[in-house]
Short mmCIF file of C-alpha atoms and ligand atoms in Angstrom, two decimals:
data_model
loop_
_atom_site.label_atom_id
_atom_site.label_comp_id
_atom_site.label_asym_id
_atom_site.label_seq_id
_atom_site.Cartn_x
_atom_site.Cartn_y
_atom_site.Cartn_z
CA UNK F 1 16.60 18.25 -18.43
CA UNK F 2 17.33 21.18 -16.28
CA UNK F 3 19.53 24.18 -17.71
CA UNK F 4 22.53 23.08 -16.23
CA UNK F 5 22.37 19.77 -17.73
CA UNK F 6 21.78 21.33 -21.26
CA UNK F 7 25.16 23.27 -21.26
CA UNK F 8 27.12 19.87 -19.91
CA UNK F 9 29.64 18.59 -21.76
CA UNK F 10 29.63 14.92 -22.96
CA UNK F 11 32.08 13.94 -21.03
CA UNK F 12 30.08 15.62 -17.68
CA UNK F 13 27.48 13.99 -18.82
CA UNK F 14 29.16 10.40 -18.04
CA UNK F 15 30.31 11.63 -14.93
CA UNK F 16 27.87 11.45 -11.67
CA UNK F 17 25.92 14.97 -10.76
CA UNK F 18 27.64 14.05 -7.34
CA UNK F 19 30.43 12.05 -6.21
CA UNK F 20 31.68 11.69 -2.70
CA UNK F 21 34.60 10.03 -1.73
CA UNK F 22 36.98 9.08 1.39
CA UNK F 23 34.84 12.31 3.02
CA UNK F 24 35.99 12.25 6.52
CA UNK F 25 35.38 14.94 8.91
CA UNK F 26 36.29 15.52 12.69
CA UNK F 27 35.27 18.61 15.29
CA UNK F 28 37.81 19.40 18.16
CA UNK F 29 35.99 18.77 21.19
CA UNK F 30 37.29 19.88 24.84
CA UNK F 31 37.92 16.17 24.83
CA UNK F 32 40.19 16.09 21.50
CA UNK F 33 39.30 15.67 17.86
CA UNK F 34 35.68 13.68 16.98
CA UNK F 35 35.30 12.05 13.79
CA UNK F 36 31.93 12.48 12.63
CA UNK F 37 32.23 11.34 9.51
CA UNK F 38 35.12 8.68 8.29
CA UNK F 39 35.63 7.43 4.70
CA UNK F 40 32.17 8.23 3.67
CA UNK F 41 31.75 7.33 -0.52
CA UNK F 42 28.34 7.44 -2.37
CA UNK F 43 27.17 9.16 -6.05
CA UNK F 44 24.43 11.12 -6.75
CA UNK F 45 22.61 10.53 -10.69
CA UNK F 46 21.13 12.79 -12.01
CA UNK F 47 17.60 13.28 -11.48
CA UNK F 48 17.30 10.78 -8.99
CA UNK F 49 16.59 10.54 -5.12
CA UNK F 50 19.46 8.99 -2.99
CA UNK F 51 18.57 8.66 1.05
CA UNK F 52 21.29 8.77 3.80
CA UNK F 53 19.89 6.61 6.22
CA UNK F 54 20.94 6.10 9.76
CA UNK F 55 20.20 7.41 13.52
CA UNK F 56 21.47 10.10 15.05
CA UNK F 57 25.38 10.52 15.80
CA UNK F 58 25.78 8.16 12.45
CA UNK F 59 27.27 10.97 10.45
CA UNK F 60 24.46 11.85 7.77
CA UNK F 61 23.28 15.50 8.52
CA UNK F 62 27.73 15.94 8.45
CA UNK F 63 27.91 14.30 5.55
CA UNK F 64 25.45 16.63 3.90
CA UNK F 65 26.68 20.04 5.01
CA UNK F 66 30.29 19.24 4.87
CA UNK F 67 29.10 18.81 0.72
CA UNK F 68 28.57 22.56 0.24
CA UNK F 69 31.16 23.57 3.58
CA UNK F 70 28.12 24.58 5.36
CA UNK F 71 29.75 22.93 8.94
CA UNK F 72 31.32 25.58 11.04
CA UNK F 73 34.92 25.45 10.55
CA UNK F 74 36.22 25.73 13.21
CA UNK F 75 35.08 23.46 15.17
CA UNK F 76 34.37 21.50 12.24
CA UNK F 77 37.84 20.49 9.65
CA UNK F 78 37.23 18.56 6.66
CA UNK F 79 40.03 16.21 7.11
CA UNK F 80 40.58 14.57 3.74
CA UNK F 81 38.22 13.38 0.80
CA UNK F 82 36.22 14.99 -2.19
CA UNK F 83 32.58 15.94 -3.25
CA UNK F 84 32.61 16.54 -7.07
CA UNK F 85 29.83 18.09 -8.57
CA UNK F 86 30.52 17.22 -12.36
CA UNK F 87 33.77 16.20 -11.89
CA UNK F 88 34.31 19.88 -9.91
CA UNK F 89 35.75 19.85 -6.28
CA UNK F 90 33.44 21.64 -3.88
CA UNK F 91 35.73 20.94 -1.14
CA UNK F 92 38.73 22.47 -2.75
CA UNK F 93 36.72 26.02 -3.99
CA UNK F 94 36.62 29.66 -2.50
CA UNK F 95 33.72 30.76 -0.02
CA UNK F 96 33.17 33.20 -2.79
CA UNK F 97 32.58 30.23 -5.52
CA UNK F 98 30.91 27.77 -3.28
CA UNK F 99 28.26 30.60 -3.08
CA UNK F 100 27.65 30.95 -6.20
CA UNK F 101 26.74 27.05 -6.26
CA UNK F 102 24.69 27.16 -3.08
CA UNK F 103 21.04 27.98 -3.91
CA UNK F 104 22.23 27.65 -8.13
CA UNK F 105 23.36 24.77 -8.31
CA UNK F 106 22.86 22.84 -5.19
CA UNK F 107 20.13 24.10 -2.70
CA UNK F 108 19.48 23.60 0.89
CA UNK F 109 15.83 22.19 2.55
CA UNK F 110 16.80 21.86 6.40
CA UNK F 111 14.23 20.50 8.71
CA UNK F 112 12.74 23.64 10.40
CA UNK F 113 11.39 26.37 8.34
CA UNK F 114 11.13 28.51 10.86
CA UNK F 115 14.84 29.14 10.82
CA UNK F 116 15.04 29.05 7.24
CA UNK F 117 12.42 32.47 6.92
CA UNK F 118 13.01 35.77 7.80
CA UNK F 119 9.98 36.71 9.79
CA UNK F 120 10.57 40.45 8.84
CA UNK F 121 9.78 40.07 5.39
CA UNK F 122 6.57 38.72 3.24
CA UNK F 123 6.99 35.51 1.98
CA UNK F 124 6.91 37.10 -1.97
CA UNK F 125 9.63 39.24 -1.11
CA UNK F 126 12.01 36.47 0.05
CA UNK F 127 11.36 34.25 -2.76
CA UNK F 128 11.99 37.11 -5.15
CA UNK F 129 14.71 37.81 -3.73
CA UNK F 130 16.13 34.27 -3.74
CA UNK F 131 15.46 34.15 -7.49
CA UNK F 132 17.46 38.07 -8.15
CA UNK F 133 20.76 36.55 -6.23
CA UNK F 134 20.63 34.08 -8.65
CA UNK F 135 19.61 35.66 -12.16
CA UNK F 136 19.81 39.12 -13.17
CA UNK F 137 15.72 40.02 -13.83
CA UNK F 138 13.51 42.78 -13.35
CA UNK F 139 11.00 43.03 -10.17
CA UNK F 140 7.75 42.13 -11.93
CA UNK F 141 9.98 39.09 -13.64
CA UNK F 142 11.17 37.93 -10.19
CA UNK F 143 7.37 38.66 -8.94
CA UNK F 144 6.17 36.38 -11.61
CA UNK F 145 8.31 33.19 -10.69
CA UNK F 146 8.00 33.82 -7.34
CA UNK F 147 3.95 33.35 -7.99
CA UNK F 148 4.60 30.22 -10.45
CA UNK F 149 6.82 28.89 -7.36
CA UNK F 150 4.23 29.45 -5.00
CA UNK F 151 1.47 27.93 -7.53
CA UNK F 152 3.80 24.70 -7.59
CA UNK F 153 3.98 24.18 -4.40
CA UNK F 154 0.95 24.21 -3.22
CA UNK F 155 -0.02 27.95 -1.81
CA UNK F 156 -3.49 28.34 -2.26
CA UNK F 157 -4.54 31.82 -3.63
CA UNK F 158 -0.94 32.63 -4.43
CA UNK F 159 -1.66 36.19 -5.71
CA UNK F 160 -2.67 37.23 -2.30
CA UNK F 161 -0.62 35.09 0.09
CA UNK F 162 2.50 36.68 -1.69
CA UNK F 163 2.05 39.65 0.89
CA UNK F 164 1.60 37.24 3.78
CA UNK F 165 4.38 37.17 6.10
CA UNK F 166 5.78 33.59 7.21
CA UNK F 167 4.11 33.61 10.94
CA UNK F 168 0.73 34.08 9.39
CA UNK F 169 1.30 30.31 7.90
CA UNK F 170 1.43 26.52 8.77
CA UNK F 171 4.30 24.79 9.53
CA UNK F 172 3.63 22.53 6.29
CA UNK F 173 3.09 25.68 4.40
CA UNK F 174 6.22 27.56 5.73
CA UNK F 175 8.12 23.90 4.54
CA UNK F 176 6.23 24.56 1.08
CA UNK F 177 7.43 27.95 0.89
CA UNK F 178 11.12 27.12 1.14
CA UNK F 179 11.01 24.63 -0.83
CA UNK F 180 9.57 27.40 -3.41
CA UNK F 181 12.73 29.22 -2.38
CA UNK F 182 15.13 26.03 -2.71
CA UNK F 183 13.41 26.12 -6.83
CA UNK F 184 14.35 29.68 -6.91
CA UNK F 185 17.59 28.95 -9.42
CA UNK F 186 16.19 25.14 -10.47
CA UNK F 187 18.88 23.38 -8.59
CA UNK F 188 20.66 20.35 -10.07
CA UNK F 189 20.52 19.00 -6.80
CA UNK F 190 18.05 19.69 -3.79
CA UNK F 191 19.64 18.30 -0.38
CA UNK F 192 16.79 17.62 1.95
CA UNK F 193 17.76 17.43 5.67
CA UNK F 194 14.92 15.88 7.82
CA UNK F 195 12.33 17.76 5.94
CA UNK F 196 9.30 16.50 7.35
CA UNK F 197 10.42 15.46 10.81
CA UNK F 198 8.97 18.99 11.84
CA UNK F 199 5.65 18.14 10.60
CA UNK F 200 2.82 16.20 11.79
CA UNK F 201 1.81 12.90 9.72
CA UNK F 202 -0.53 14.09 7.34
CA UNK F 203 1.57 17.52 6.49
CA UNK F 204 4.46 14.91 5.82
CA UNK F 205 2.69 13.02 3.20
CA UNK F 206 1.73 15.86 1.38
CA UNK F 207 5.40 17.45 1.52
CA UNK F 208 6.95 13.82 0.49
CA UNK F 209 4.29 13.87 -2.61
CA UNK F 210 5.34 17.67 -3.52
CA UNK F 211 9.05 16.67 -3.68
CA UNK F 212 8.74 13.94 -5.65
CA UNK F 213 6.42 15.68 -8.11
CA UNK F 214 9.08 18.72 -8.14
CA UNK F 215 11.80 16.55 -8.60
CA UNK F 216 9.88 14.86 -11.66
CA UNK F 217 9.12 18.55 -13.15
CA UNK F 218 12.50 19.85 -12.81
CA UNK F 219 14.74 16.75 -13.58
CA UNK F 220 16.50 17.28 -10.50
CA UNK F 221 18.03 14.95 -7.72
CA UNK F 222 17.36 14.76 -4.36
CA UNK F 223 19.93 14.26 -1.33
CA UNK F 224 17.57 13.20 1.45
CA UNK F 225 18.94 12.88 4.50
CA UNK F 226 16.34 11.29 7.38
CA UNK F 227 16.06 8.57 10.01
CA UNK F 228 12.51 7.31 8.78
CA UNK F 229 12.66 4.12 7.00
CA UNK F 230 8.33 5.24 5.78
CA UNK F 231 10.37 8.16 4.04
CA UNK F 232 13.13 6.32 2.55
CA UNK F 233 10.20 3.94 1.17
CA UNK F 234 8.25 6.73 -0.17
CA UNK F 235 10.89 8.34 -2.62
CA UNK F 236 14.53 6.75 -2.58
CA UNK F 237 15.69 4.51 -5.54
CA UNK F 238 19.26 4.09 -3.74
CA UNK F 239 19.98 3.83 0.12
CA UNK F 240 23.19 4.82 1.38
CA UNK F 241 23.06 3.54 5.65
CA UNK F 242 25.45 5.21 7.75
CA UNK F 243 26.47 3.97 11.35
CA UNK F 244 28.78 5.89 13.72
CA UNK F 245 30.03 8.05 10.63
CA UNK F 246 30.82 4.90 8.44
CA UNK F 247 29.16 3.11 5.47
CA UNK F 248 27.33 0.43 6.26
CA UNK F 249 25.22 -0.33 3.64
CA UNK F 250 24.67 0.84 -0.20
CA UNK F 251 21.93 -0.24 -2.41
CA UNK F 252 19.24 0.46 -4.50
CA UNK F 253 15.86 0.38 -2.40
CA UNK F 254 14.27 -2.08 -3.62
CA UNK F 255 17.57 -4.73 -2.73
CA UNK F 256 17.88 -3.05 0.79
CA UNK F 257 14.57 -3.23 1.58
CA UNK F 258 13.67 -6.62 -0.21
CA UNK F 259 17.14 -8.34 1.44
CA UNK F 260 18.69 -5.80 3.96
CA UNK F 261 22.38 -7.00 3.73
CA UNK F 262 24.12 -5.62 7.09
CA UNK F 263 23.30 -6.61 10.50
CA UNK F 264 22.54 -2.56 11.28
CA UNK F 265 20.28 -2.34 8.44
CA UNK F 266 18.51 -5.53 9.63
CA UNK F 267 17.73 -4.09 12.60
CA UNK F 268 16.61 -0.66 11.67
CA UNK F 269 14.01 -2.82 9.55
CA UNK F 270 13.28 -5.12 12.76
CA UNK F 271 11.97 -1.57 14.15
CA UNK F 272 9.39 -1.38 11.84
CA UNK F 273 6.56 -2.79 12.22
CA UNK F 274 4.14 -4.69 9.52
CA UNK F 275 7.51 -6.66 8.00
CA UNK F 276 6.59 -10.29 8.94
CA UNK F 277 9.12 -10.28 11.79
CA UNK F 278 9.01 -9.43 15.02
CA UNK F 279 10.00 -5.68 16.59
CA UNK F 280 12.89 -5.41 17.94
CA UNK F 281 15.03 -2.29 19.18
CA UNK F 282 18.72 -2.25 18.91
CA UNK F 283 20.28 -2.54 22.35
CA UNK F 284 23.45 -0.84 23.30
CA UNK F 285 24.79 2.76 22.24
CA UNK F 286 26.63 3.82 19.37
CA UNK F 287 30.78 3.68 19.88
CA UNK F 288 32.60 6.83 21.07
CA UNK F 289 34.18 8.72 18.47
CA UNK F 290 36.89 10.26 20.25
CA UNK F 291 38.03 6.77 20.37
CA UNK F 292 36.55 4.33 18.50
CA UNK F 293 37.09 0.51 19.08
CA UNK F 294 39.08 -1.20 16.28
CA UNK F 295 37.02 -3.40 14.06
CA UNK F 296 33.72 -2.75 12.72
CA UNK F 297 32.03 0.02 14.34
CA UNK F 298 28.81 -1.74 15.02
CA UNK F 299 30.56 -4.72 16.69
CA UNK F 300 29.55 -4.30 20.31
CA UNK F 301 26.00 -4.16 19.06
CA UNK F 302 25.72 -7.04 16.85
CA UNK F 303 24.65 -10.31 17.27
CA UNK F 304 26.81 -11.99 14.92
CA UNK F 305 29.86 -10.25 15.73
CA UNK F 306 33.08 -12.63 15.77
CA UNK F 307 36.31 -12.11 16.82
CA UNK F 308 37.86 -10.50 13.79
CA UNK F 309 34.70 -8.07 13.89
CA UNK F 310 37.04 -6.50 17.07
CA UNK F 311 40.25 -5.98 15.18
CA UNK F 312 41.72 -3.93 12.59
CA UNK F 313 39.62 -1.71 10.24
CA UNK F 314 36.32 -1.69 9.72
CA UNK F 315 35.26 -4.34 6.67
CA UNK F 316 34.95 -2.97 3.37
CA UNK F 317 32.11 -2.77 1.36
CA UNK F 318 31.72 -6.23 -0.07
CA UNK F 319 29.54 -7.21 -3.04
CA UNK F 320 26.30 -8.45 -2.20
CA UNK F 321 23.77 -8.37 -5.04
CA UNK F 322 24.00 -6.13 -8.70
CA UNK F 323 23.99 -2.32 -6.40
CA UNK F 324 24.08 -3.68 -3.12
CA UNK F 325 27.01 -3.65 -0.88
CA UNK F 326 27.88 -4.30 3.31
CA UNK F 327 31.12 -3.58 5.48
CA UNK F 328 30.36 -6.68 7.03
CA UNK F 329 32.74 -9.78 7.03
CA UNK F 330 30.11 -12.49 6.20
CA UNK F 331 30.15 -10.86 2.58
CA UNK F 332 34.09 -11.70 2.47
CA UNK F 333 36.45 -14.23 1.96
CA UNK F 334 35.45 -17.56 3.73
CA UNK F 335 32.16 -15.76 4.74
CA UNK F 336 28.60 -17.02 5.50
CA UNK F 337 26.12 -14.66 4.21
CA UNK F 338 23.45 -17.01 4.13
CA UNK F 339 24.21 -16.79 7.97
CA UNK F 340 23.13 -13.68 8.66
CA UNK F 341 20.16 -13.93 5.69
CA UNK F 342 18.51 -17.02 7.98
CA UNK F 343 19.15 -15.41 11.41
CA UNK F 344 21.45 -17.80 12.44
CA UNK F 345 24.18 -16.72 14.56
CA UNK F 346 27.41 -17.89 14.70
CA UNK F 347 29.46 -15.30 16.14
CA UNK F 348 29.48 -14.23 20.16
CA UNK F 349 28.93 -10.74 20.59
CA UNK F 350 31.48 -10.15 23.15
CA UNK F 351 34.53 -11.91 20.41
S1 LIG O 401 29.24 -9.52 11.76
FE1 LIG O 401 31.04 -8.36 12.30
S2 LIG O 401 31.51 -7.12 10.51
FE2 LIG O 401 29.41 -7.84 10.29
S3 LIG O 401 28.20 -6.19 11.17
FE3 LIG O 401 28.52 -7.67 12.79
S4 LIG O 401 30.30 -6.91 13.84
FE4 LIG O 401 30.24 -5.87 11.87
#
């Protein structure tokens, strides 16, 4: 149990470490206001990993930094919605607050080290310095943790790489070294944008086996935000899949990978290969979000679109199994699920 979670009250402690709801978000554009994200609800436990799934343009790298306000703003406005962090607004708080909670209590991994070091410094110095914003201790304190940091992640000779500046490392070891940084204040929550993409495929593993050991030392949940269904497999327990800055799909992994629900999620899985079924790609492009189309967002792409997929608002998330819910009308009244479980369509695509 981290420090944080030692201080919480009871009541806190009943409450999720994170809870997003109705988080919408548009940018003005030279062509007039883009939602991003629209309606977007999920909850973070603590101490567990929660992936935002979904390709790009669905919404999920918004969804993260709108969390801490880390979108420009302008062009970025957070039009309605909330992201409590024990029952505490981030949305609604000060710059000066919100910092105070970035890199504390909620820290930042973002796919590219190389923007996330300052090349001027030594790697020892940076981490140091990450843990003095944070807690008010002497140099050869700081120097310490920074050292333990660099132990737990993986540095080899710590002692002496301390002094190393970031270009004289690997790509996976620059990732290692900010996630030492990210551990600087033991974050409640660590939100993980893309974090291995930059890597090649062995340097991945080895970063997707350090997070999940971290997150088991220090108690602490994981945001993950990524397009790779292999990473979602390696450390999720829940799945959260985003299309076209919606909600498709919410479940715990092991439902939405045993029975993917929504027609989108089905075919993000009919991209992988080795699942018993053969590859497919998803044709078409994602809607405009100037302007969407009413209906369910993912309508023009789906095979078992019908004709109320192409009016009104986009299906709520029905009940599927114990976590698992779709936006998809074959999980509402009068619908077929079964249907879309079998791969029989009934719809036309075109309505
Ligand atoms: S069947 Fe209709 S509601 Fe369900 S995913 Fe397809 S278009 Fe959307």
């Amino acid at each position: 149990m981290s420090q944080h979670q030692r201080g919480a009250t009871e009541t806190q402690q009943e409450l999720s470490l994170l809870s997003v709801r109705d988080l919408t978000v548009e940018f003005e554009t030279d062509r007039g206001p883009l939602r991003a994200v629209d309606g977007v609800d999920f909850d973070v436990e603590r101490g567990e990993t929660v992936c935002l799934v979904g390709e790009s343009g669905s919404g999920k790298t918004v969804t993260a930094e709108t969390i801490t306000k880390l979108i420009r703003m302008p062009p970025g406005r957070i039009v309605r919605g909330v992201a409590e962090l024990d029952g505490r607004d981030l949305l609604s708080l000060s710059e000066r607050d919100l910092r105070a909670i970035r890199g504390d209590r909620i820290a930042h991994v973002f796919q590219d080290p190389q923007h996330a070091l300052n090349h001027c410094y030594t790697v020892g110095w940076q981490i140091r310095e990450a843990i003095q914003v944070h807690e008010d201790v002497s140099d050869a304190a700081a120097r310490e943790r920074a050292l333990t940091l660099l132990n737990q992640v993986g540095i080899p000779d710590a002692t002496t790489r301390y002094d190393d500046y970031p270009h004289e490392f690997s790509g996976g070891m620059k990732q290692r070294i900010v996630v030492a940084m990210a551990l600087a204040a033991t974050p409640d929550l660590l939100i993980a944008d893309e974090p291995t993409t930059a890597l090649d495929v062995t340097i991945q593993a080895q970063l997707l086996d350090l997070l999940e050991s971290i997150q088991t030392e220090y108690d602490m949940a994981i945001l993950l935000i990524t397009h790779d269904l292999g990473v979602v497999a390696e450390l999720a327990d829940r799945v959260v899949v985003l299309y076209a800055g919606k909600v498709m799909e919410r479940g715990s992994v092991y439902e939405v990978f045993d029975t993917p629900a929504h027609p989108y999620t089905q075919v993000l899985f009919d991209c992988l290969p080795g699942r018993g079924r053969p590859l497919r790609s998803i044709g078409g492009t994602l809607p405009d979000l100037h302007d969407p189309p009413p209906g369910c967002r993912f309508a023009s792409r789906c095979e078992y679109a019908r004709k109320e997929c192409h009016t009104g608002d986009q299906p709520p998330l029905y009940d599927v199994a114990d976590a698992q819910t779709a936006s998809c009308v074959y999980y509402g009244p009068g619908g077929d699920p079964d249907a879309l479980r079998n791969g029989q369509s009934e719809g036309d695509p075109d309505g």
